[in-house]
XYZ file of N, CA, C and O in Angstrom:
740
model
N 54.764 -77.554 47.711
C 54.470 -76.848 46.534
C 55.004 -77.726 45.425
O 56.307 -78.077 45.490
N 54.414 -78.142 44.322
C 54.694 -78.898 43.247
C 55.084 -78.023 42.160
O 54.298 -77.193 41.668
N 56.347 -78.187 41.656
C 56.823 -77.378 40.536
C 56.347 -78.093 39.227
O 55.883 -77.395 38.320
N 56.672 -79.387 39.080
C 56.129 -80.138 37.970
C 56.002 -81.643 38.237
O 56.762 -82.062 39.069
N 55.379 -82.166 37.502
C 55.204 -83.699 37.630
C 55.481 -84.304 36.230
O 55.058 -83.836 35.133
N 56.335 -85.368 36.248
C 56.677 -86.093 35.038
C 56.462 -87.590 35.159
O 56.641 -88.093 36.286
N 56.087 -88.290 34.170
C 55.981 -89.756 34.239
C 57.332 -90.321 34.324
O 58.358 -89.785 33.843
N 57.486 -91.343 35.058
C 58.758 -92.031 35.233
C 58.986 -93.078 34.127
O 57.988 -93.863 33.861
N 60.171 -93.188 33.654
C 60.502 -94.102 32.734
C 61.514 -95.241 33.355
O 62.501 -94.682 33.913
N 61.191 -96.496 33.158
C 61.979 -97.463 33.906
C 62.977 -98.159 32.886
O 63.783 -98.883 33.186
N 62.874 -97.664 31.720
C 63.777 -98.257 30.620
C 65.123 -97.520 30.647
O 65.192 -96.421 31.183
N 66.025 -98.119 30.021
C 67.416 -97.457 29.979
C 67.565 -96.564 28.722
O 67.170 -97.009 27.603
N 67.963 -95.270 28.959
C 68.279 -94.364 27.859
C 66.882 -93.861 27.236
O 66.895 -93.157 26.258
N 65.715 -94.094 28.041
C 64.427 -93.481 27.481
C 64.430 -92.055 27.954
O 64.888 -91.601 28.948
N 63.915 -91.254 27.083
C 63.515 -89.767 27.328
C 62.130 -89.666 27.162
O 61.545 -89.866 26.155
N 61.375 -89.174 28.280
C 59.982 -88.977 28.281
C 59.811 -87.500 28.447
O 60.205 -86.871 29.379
N 59.004 -86.937 27.370
C 58.802 -85.480 27.411
C 57.163 -85.383 27.571
O 56.476 -86.045 27.173
N 56.874 -84.201 28.390
C 55.468 -83.869 28.459
C 55.466 -82.497 27.794
O 55.911 -81.416 28.354
N 55.050 -82.492 26.506
C 55.048 -81.220 25.677
C 54.337 -79.999 26.463
O 54.681 -78.962 26.227
N 53.160 -80.309 27.146
C 52.450 -79.231 27.755
C 53.375 -78.628 28.836
O 53.029 -77.386 29.174
N 54.316 -79.274 29.384
C 55.197 -78.689 30.411
C 55.986 -77.488 29.755
O 56.493 -76.596 30.451
N 56.362 -77.641 28.481
C 57.222 -76.781 27.817
C 56.431 -75.519 27.144
O 57.112 -74.736 26.589
N 55.214 -75.446 27.064
C 54.391 -74.584 26.392
C 54.695 -73.061 26.901
O 54.872 -72.215 26.076
N 54.927 -72.827 28.191
C 55.321 -71.388 28.590
C 56.729 -71.175 27.945
O 56.837 -69.906 27.640
N 57.610 -71.982 27.747
C 58.855 -71.721 27.151
C 58.621 -71.349 25.737
O 59.460 -70.495 25.150
N 57.723 -71.878 25.029
C 57.491 -71.649 23.574
C 57.093 -70.115 23.324
O 57.397 -69.711 22.350
N 56.542 -69.521 24.390
C 56.288 -67.996 24.285
C 57.581 -67.184 23.839
O 57.489 -66.260 23.169
N 58.686 -67.667 24.454
C 59.796 -66.974 24.186
C 60.660 -67.533 22.905
O 61.321 -66.897 22.214
N 60.422 -68.720 22.626
C 61.085 -69.529 21.564
C 60.180 -70.208 20.751
O 60.080 -71.479 20.779
N 59.297 -69.623 19.925
C 58.310 -70.299 19.120
C 58.811 -71.310 18.120
O 58.093 -72.168 17.728
N 60.060 -71.074 17.740
C 60.528 -71.982 16.711
C 60.837 -73.400 17.206
O 60.924 -74.344 16.493
N 60.887 -73.446 18.513
C 61.055 -74.793 19.233
C 59.829 -75.655 18.942
O 60.002 -76.918 18.995
N 58.698 -75.055 18.639
C 57.555 -75.958 18.292
C 57.826 -76.707 16.986
O 57.325 -77.849 16.951
N 58.549 -76.193 16.118
C 58.903 -77.011 14.869
C 60.014 -77.902 15.046
O 60.099 -79.004 14.537
N 61.118 -77.466 15.846
C 62.248 -78.264 15.882
C 62.627 -78.841 17.105
O 63.560 -79.613 17.362
N 61.828 -78.505 18.261
C 62.197 -79.088 19.578
C 61.825 -80.515 19.809
O 60.927 -81.034 19.292
N 62.730 -81.031 20.578
C 62.619 -82.565 20.782
C 61.103 -82.908 21.565
O 60.543 -83.877 21.142
N 60.695 -82.163 22.354
C 59.429 -82.400 23.106
C 58.236 -82.359 22.167
O 57.168 -83.022 22.508
N 58.471 -81.680 21.096
C 57.194 -81.419 20.211
C 57.317 -82.287 18.969
O 56.425 -82.219 18.191
N 58.372 -83.004 18.749
C 58.528 -83.729 17.490
C 57.539 -84.765 17.258
O 57.001 -85.050 16.076
N 57.146 -85.518 18.292
C 56.060 -86.535 18.127
C 54.816 -86.346 18.879
O 54.149 -87.182 19.431
N 54.569 -84.978 19.040
C 53.358 -84.493 19.853
C 52.096 -84.723 19.056
O 51.941 -84.304 17.998
N 51.220 -85.484 19.628
C 49.982 -85.717 18.977
C 48.884 -84.811 19.560
O 48.448 -85.089 20.797
N 48.401 -83.847 18.854
C 47.337 -82.871 19.248
C 45.972 -83.338 18.799
O 45.940 -84.230 17.992
N 44.872 -82.920 19.387
C 43.597 -83.190 18.880
C 43.452 -82.896 17.443
O 44.212 -82.037 16.919
N 42.620 -83.567 16.773
C 42.458 -83.466 15.343
C 42.355 -81.984 14.897
O 43.039 -81.569 13.924
N 41.406 -81.237 15.406
C 41.189 -79.848 14.961
C 42.438 -78.933 15.196
O 42.900 -78.241 14.279
N 43.099 -79.179 16.323
C 44.267 -78.418 16.624
C 45.440 -78.834 15.720
O 46.303 -77.883 15.259
N 45.558 -80.034 15.250
C 46.549 -80.474 14.357
C 46.300 -79.966 12.936
O 47.375 -79.598 12.354
N 45.040 -79.872 12.499
C 44.748 -79.158 11.213
C 45.210 -77.744 11.213
O 45.647 -77.229 10.170
N 44.859 -77.035 12.380
C 45.201 -75.646 12.535
C 46.729 -75.538 12.320
O 47.312 -74.631 11.672
N 47.434 -76.424 13.103
C 48.860 -76.297 13.094
C 49.469 -76.561 11.756
O 50.430 -75.820 11.285
N 48.786 -77.557 10.937
C 49.415 -77.761 9.520
C 49.086 -76.476 8.741
O 49.986 -76.286 7.793
N 47.941 -75.892 8.798
C 47.665 -74.754 7.974
C 48.534 -73.436 8.355
O 48.854 -72.721 7.502
N 48.853 -73.373 9.640
C 49.701 -72.264 10.122
C 51.184 -72.370 9.711
O 51.843 -71.493 9.827
N 51.625 -73.573 9.387
C 52.887 -73.862 9.016
C 53.444 -73.088 7.785
O 54.541 -72.657 7.702
N 52.383 -72.719 6.921
C 52.773 -71.986 5.751
C 52.865 -70.510 5.989
O 53.371 -69.871 5.194
N 52.311 -69.961 7.123
C 52.334 -68.624 7.379
C 53.698 -68.131 8.032
O 54.423 -68.995 8.602
N 54.055 -66.899 7.820
C 55.360 -66.483 8.196
C 55.462 -66.532 9.791
O 56.372 -66.786 10.363
N 54.396 -66.177 10.367
C 54.443 -66.231 11.926
C 53.552 -67.353 12.438
O 52.869 -67.298 13.414
N 53.498 -68.558 11.711
C 52.617 -69.531 11.992
C 52.853 -70.267 13.329
O 52.102 -70.696 14.063
N 54.250 -70.367 13.625
C 54.806 -70.936 14.857
C 54.329 -70.004 16.062
O 53.691 -70.524 17.067
N 54.465 -68.764 15.968
C 53.963 -67.786 17.028
C 52.513 -67.875 17.228
O 52.078 -67.865 18.380
N 51.772 -67.978 16.098
C 50.267 -68.008 16.246
C 49.828 -69.422 16.916
O 48.898 -69.411 17.781
N 50.506 -70.447 16.595
C 50.161 -71.719 17.164
C 50.507 -71.745 18.706
O 49.789 -72.243 19.558
N 51.666 -71.066 19.027
C 52.000 -71.022 20.376
C 50.946 -70.243 21.274
O 50.686 -70.509 22.303
N 50.462 -69.101 20.517
C 49.415 -68.351 21.246
C 48.209 -69.246 21.435
O 47.509 -69.075 22.540
N 47.822 -70.049 20.530
C 46.662 -70.888 20.689
C 46.900 -72.003 21.790
O 46.034 -72.113 22.648
N 48.032 -72.516 21.836
C 48.425 -73.553 22.880
C 48.468 -72.788 24.182
O 48.164 -73.443 25.155
N 48.780 -71.515 24.280
C 48.877 -70.918 25.530
C 47.478 -70.603 26.188
O 47.320 -70.343 27.362
N 46.370 -70.806 25.285
C 44.958 -70.650 25.852
C 44.575 -71.976 26.560
O 43.589 -71.793 27.313
N 45.207 -72.967 26.346
C 44.750 -74.300 26.876
C 44.728 -74.262 28.451
O 43.713 -74.672 29.052
N 45.812 -73.854 29.036
C 45.685 -73.854 30.597
C 44.554 -73.059 31.172
O 43.801 -73.429 32.198
N 44.183 -71.932 30.376
C 43.055 -71.108 31.015
C 41.653 -71.536 30.566
O 40.755 -71.679 31.496
N 41.549 -72.154 29.408
C 40.299 -72.495 28.806
C 40.086 -73.935 28.757
O 38.831 -74.357 28.639
N 41.074 -74.747 28.706
C 40.919 -76.070 28.736
C 41.056 -76.660 27.254
O 40.781 -75.921 26.302
N 41.506 -77.838 27.161
C 41.817 -78.445 25.755
C 40.553 -78.625 24.991
O 40.641 -78.355 23.798
N 39.518 -79.091 25.560
C 38.236 -79.211 24.765
C 37.741 -77.920 24.184
O 37.328 -77.879 23.060
N 37.764 -76.905 24.902
C 37.287 -75.581 24.476
C 38.120 -74.956 23.468
O 37.583 -74.430 22.447
N 39.546 -75.243 23.437
C 40.439 -74.736 22.421
C 40.349 -75.545 21.173
O 40.270 -75.079 20.073
N 39.957 -76.867 21.433
C 39.803 -77.743 20.157
C 38.478 -77.367 19.532
O 38.351 -77.263 18.318
N 37.439 -77.054 20.256
C 36.175 -76.632 19.731
C 36.308 -75.251 18.915
O 35.650 -75.116 17.835
N 37.024 -74.352 19.506
C 37.323 -73.131 18.965
C 38.152 -73.177 17.672
O 37.743 -72.545 16.573
N 39.054 -74.221 17.572
C 39.843 -74.501 16.424
C 38.872 -75.146 15.355
O 38.947 -74.717 14.128
N 37.975 -76.004 15.698
C 37.145 -76.602 14.794
C 36.057 -75.608 14.242
O 35.870 -75.549 13.050
N 35.712 -74.647 15.047
C 34.667 -73.594 14.430
C 35.537 -72.742 13.522
O 34.918 -72.364 12.498
N 36.798 -72.364 13.824
C 37.446 -71.622 12.887
C 37.683 -72.254 11.649
O 37.623 -71.612 10.540
N 37.996 -73.531 11.670
C 38.141 -74.338 10.443
C 36.875 -74.420 9.548
O 36.799 -74.381 8.423
N 35.702 -74.605 10.342
C 34.419 -74.591 9.653
C 34.034 -73.419 8.851
O 33.449 -73.388 7.947
N 34.609 -72.246 9.460
C 34.494 -70.894 8.759
C 35.491 -70.727 7.740
O 35.531 -69.648 6.998
N 36.417 -71.523 7.661
C 37.587 -71.457 6.627
C 38.655 -70.415 7.035
O 39.270 -69.950 6.146
N 38.736 -70.117 8.365
C 39.689 -69.155 8.784
C 40.725 -69.852 9.674
O 40.242 -70.617 10.558
N 41.838 -69.534 9.636
C 42.905 -70.145 10.452
C 43.810 -69.093 10.964
O 44.859 -68.781 10.268
N 43.513 -68.524 12.112
C 44.372 -67.488 12.665
C 44.193 -67.476 14.144
O 43.077 -67.780 14.701
N 45.283 -67.290 14.834
C 45.261 -67.202 16.423
C 44.259 -66.225 16.869
O 43.561 -66.497 17.848
N 44.132 -65.076 16.231
C 43.246 -63.959 16.752
C 41.806 -64.444 16.606
O 41.045 -64.213 17.459
N 41.460 -65.157 15.459
C 40.146 -65.585 15.423
C 39.794 -66.618 16.386
O 38.658 -66.635 16.994
N 40.737 -67.552 16.604
C 40.460 -68.628 17.593
C 40.334 -68.034 19.177
O 39.525 -68.404 19.788
N 41.151 -67.022 19.407
C 41.179 -66.386 20.620
C 39.762 -65.688 20.849
O 39.140 -65.672 21.846
N 39.316 -65.080 19.676
C 38.056 -64.308 19.746
C 36.915 -65.402 19.987
O 35.903 -65.084 20.770
N 36.919 -66.492 19.313
C 35.854 -67.498 19.507
C 35.876 -67.987 21.022
O 34.938 -68.192 21.548
N 37.137 -68.203 21.557
C 37.226 -68.584 22.973
C 36.644 -67.516 23.826
O 35.959 -67.810 24.813
N 37.004 -66.203 23.645
C 36.403 -65.123 24.373
C 34.968 -65.077 24.368
O 34.175 -64.835 25.408
N 34.360 -65.264 23.266
C 32.879 -65.204 23.050
C 32.273 -66.311 23.928
O 31.184 -66.246 24.483
N 32.838 -67.455 23.804
C 32.334 -68.653 24.534
C 32.460 -68.647 26.015
O 31.773 -68.979 26.846
N 33.493 -67.856 26.448
C 33.853 -67.488 27.911
C 32.964 -66.558 28.512
O 32.694 -66.603 29.745
N 32.583 -65.484 27.773
C 31.759 -64.499 28.400
C 30.491 -64.973 28.888
O 29.718 -65.734 28.191
N 30.065 -64.621 30.084
C 28.739 -65.031 30.580
C 27.572 -64.395 29.838
O 27.763 -63.397 29.332
N 26.556 -64.889 30.273
C 25.226 -64.272 29.669
C 25.101 -62.843 30.326
O 25.657 -62.630 31.340
N 24.348 -62.030 29.742
C 24.039 -60.741 30.326
C 23.505 -60.817 31.691
O 22.714 -61.654 32.004
N 23.841 -59.863 32.516
C 23.372 -59.905 33.896
C 21.845 -59.586 33.927
O 21.370 -58.973 33.220
N 21.268 -60.198 35.015
C 19.902 -59.988 35.242
C 19.689 -58.557 35.543
O 20.429 -57.757 36.113
N 18.520 -58.099 35.221
C 17.982 -56.715 35.440
C 17.820 -56.587 37.064
O 17.137 -57.354 37.708
N 18.308 -55.573 37.532
C 18.234 -55.228 38.970
C 16.814 -54.685 39.154
O 16.324 -53.832 38.463
N 16.366 -55.149 40.434
C 15.065 -54.435 40.863
C 15.452 -53.341 41.704
O 16.075 -53.428 42.849
N 14.950 -52.129 41.392
C 15.296 -50.874 42.031
C 14.139 -50.652 43.028
O 12.968 -50.689 42.702
N 14.577 -50.492 44.333
C 13.551 -50.179 45.318
C 12.795 -48.860 45.092
O 13.343 -47.960 44.430
N 11.564 -48.697 45.473
C 10.759 -47.487 45.152
C 11.460 -46.251 45.825
O 11.261 -45.227 45.331
N 12.121 -46.403 46.841
C 12.681 -45.313 47.512
C 13.737 -44.715 46.589
O 14.049 -43.421 46.801
N 14.409 -45.465 45.826
C 15.513 -44.895 44.915
C 14.955 -44.469 43.444
O 15.761 -44.054 42.720
N 13.681 -44.702 43.198
C 13.155 -44.361 41.908
C 13.175 -42.784 41.781
O 12.554 -42.178 42.688
N 13.330 -42.321 40.431
C 13.109 -40.844 40.296
C 11.651 -40.499 40.214
O 10.853 -41.230 39.595
N 11.377 -39.408 40.833
C 10.046 -38.955 40.717
C 9.776 -38.259 39.470
O 8.666 -38.546 38.671
N 10.720 -37.634 38.849
C 10.638 -36.993 37.524
C 11.979 -37.326 36.744
O 13.038 -36.913 37.130
N 11.732 -38.243 35.715
C 13.012 -38.615 34.943
C 13.405 -37.486 34.133
O 12.584 -36.805 33.568
N 14.753 -37.411 33.999
C 15.287 -36.196 33.246
C 14.996 -36.393 31.680
O 14.887 -37.587 31.142
N 14.704 -35.275 30.996
C 14.423 -35.350 29.616
C 15.723 -34.854 28.881
O 16.177 -33.796 29.202
N 16.223 -35.642 27.874
C 17.300 -35.188 27.125
C 16.933 -33.993 26.217
O 16.115 -34.277 25.401
N 17.584 -32.902 26.295
C 17.345 -31.841 25.536
C 18.662 -31.283 24.768
O 19.423 -30.575 25.363
N 18.905 -31.831 23.687
C 20.150 -31.523 23.029
C 20.097 -30.170 22.297
O 21.140 -29.760 21.784
N 18.944 -29.698 22.169
C 18.900 -28.419 21.345
C 19.483 -27.277 22.168
O 19.993 -26.379 21.567
N 19.718 -27.377 23.396
C 20.375 -26.388 24.202
C 21.804 -26.277 23.940
O 22.399 -25.315 24.271
N 22.411 -27.326 23.335
C 23.828 -27.308 22.880
C 23.998 -26.734 21.446
O 25.170 -26.636 21.029
N 22.926 -26.431 20.783
C 23.130 -25.912 19.431
C 23.480 -24.419 19.522
O 22.746 -23.606 19.904
N 24.690 -24.191 19.028
C 25.210 -22.776 19.070
C 25.036 -22.050 17.942
O 25.711 -20.974 17.717
N 24.137 -22.388 16.892
C 23.984 -21.686 15.818
C 23.253 -20.451 15.943
O 23.192 -19.493 15.223
N 22.414 -20.344 17.049
C 21.425 -19.384 17.394
C 22.277 -18.196 18.095
O 23.495 -18.192 18.112
N 21.431 -17.335 18.750
C 22.030 -16.209 19.412
C 22.483 -16.756 20.749
O 21.715 -17.531 21.437
N 23.770 -16.482 21.144
C 24.240 -17.145 22.389
C 23.615 -16.622 23.587
O 23.590 -17.248 24.733
N 22.906 -15.468 23.427
C 22.158 -14.931 24.625
C 20.844 -15.717 24.993
O 20.299 -15.465 25.982
N 20.478 -16.534 23.982
C 19.276 -17.384 24.187
C 19.644 -18.536 25.365
O 18.688 -19.176 25.761
N 20.825 -18.673 25.646
C 21.179 -19.534 26.666
C 20.734 -19.148 27.994
O 20.505 -19.972 29.020
N 20.530 -17.928 28.185
C 19.981 -17.417 29.463
C 18.414 -17.583 29.489
O 17.714 -16.846 28.830
N 17.934 -18.447 30.272
C 16.490 -18.593 30.334
C 15.849 -17.462 30.922
O 14.655 -17.065 30.621
N 16.437 -16.879 31.928
C 15.857 -15.687 32.608
C 16.071 -14.455 31.829
O 17.203 -14.051 31.361
N 15.037 -13.741 31.333
C 15.140 -12.597 30.442
C 15.868 -11.414 31.029
O 16.562 -10.703 30.447
N 15.750 -11.215 32.413
C 16.409 -10.129 32.968
C 17.840 -10.364 33.056
O 18.713 -9.381 32.716
N 18.265 -11.561 33.264
C 19.730 -11.933 33.270
C 20.207 -11.743 31.784
O 21.315 -11.229 31.620
N 19.449 -12.125 30.865
C 19.930 -12.024 29.458
C 20.067 -10.517 29.071
O 21.216 -10.128 28.661
N 19.238 -9.606 29.549
C 19.381 -8.129 29.359
C 20.503 -7.603 30.092
O 21.216 -6.699 29.583
N 20.811 -8.124 31.271
C 21.905 -7.588 32.028
C 23.266 -7.946 31.344
O 24.131 -7.046 31.282
N 23.333 -9.171 30.903
C 24.645 -9.554 30.175
C 24.805 -8.763 28.912
O 25.852 -8.314 28.594
N 23.730 -8.508 28.092
C 23.695 -7.759 26.976
C 24.107 -6.296 27.198
O 24.951 -5.784 26.524
N 23.659 -5.778 28.307
C 24.070 -4.518 28.676
C 25.483 -4.369 29.062
O 26.137 -3.389 28.703
N 25.953 -5.300 29.859
C 27.406 -5.263 30.160
C 28.273 -5.275 28.975
O 29.207 -4.761 28.902
N 27.917 -6.268 28.089
C 28.677 -6.401 26.868
C 28.707 -5.175 26.048
O 29.647 -4.757 25.577
N 27.493 -4.620 25.914
C 27.329 -3.302 25.139
C 28.223 -2.138 25.731
O 28.697 -1.320 25.057
N 28.153 -2.107 27.089
C 28.972 -1.054 27.669
C 30.513 -1.324 27.563
O 31.025 -0.255 27.374
N 30.902 -2.519 27.386
C 32.352 -2.649 27.138
C 32.632 -2.409 25.669
O 33.548 -1.934 25.454
N 31.672 -2.614 24.829
C 31.847 -2.164 23.435
C 31.964 -0.736 23.342
O 32.732 -0.304 22.479
N 31.164 -0.061 24.064
C 31.105 1.437 23.941
C 32.491 1.951 24.489
O 33.076 2.822 23.840
N 33.050 1.340 25.608
C 34.178 1.718 26.144
C 35.410 1.523 25.138
O 36.327 2.329 25.103
N 35.235 0.462 24.248
C 36.419 0.096 23.385
C 36.094 0.480 22.008
O 36.940 0.056 21.154
N 35.073 1.272 21.791
C 34.730 1.608 20.367
C 35.717 2.461 19.755
O 35.958 3.525 20.188
N 36.176 2.040 18.619
C 37.104 2.783 17.853
C 36.420 2.964 16.450
O 36.521 4.006 15.890
N 36.177 1.758 15.870
C 35.534 1.819 14.582
C 34.614 0.743 14.399
O 34.574 -0.184 15.232
N 33.902 0.633 13.319
C 32.800 -0.401 13.112
C 33.418 -1.816 13.105
O 32.855 -2.764 13.588
N 34.480 -1.952 12.426
C 35.100 -3.348 12.092
C 35.593 -3.814 13.529
O 35.421 -5.052 13.871
N 36.262 -2.935 14.372
C 36.583 -3.337 15.732
C 35.465 -3.759 16.559
O 35.481 -4.729 17.289
N 34.408 -3.057 16.363
C 33.177 -3.281 17.178
C 32.673 -4.563 16.883
O 32.285 -5.330 17.816
N 32.607 -5.054 15.675
C 31.977 -6.398 15.437
C 33.050 -7.410 15.833
O 32.586 -8.534 16.301
N 34.282 -7.171 15.756
C 35.220 -8.161 16.252
C 35.224 -8.438 17.776
O 35.059 -9.474 18.256
N 35.035 -7.309 18.412
C 34.996 -7.497 19.924
C 33.542 -8.038 20.277
O 33.614 -8.922 21.222
N 32.557 -7.600 19.551
C 31.264 -8.284 19.906
C 31.280 -9.755 19.707
O 30.748 -10.636 20.487
N 31.793 -10.261 18.577
C 31.965 -11.695 18.245
C 32.879 -12.498 19.312
O 32.500 -13.497 19.720
N 33.975 -11.661 19.694
C 34.813 -12.291 20.674
C 34.078 -12.493 22.054
O 34.174 -13.559 22.617
N 33.355 -11.451 22.487
C 32.685 -11.416 23.689
C 31.500 -12.560 23.661
O 31.338 -13.232 24.658
N 30.878 -12.588 22.550
C 29.761 -13.588 22.491
C 30.316 -15.021 22.566
O 29.640 -15.999 23.145
N 31.444 -15.186 21.884
C 32.121 -16.587 22.058
C 32.365 -17.011 23.440
O 32.211 -18.026 23.951
N 32.994 -15.910 24.114
C 33.427 -16.171 25.517
C 32.230 -16.462 26.373
O 32.333 -17.345 27.278
N 31.087 -15.717 26.131
C 29.988 -15.913 27.010
C 29.351 -17.371 26.651
O 28.848 -18.169 27.540
N 29.289 -17.579 25.362
C 28.610 -18.936 25.092
C 29.578 -20.201 25.496
O 29.088 -21.226 25.809
N 30.840 -19.967 25.741
C 31.783 -21.026 26.313
C 31.352 -21.228 27.746
O 31.715 -22.323 28.250
N 30.880 -20.295 28.414
C 30.696 -20.345 29.929
C 29.495 -21.327 30.202
O 29.388 -21.756 31.265
N 28.634 -21.509 29.181
C 27.442 -22.163 29.361
C 27.270 -23.432 28.584
O 27.371 -23.606 27.563
């Protein structure tokens, strides 16, 4: 298992940095992008360098640039550079825009339509009838069967007769019961 690979320097006192090796560390310390030794002489592709210069003026510019650099291992340097160039062409310089461009380029084309075997096809396709959910009418209209509708109405009326005290109470009980019945269906 290889942890990291670095170029070897045969000179005395030379320090050789590979900035891409330190990109995961930048997620925790984004200020190192501005001041860190591995990044002081880092030459990025042209579009990414332009984005970096524009983001320097933003408050969270370092953090946004680190987010963009974090996309390179997954999407590749050329794809990130193309996304940066597209963002610059649109006059927008933001990590979220560049990540969105990358995501749109990464998404595959829509899946092909599946061929459904005849054995699985519906003989009668269902028809959407949203009118049955319209509760502005009489809640007893929910019962398609007229005999069932009359039975429920008679049960409700018998309960009303049992609890009848005055007209106001009768209407309150009736509205309460009709609401309960309409919730059931």
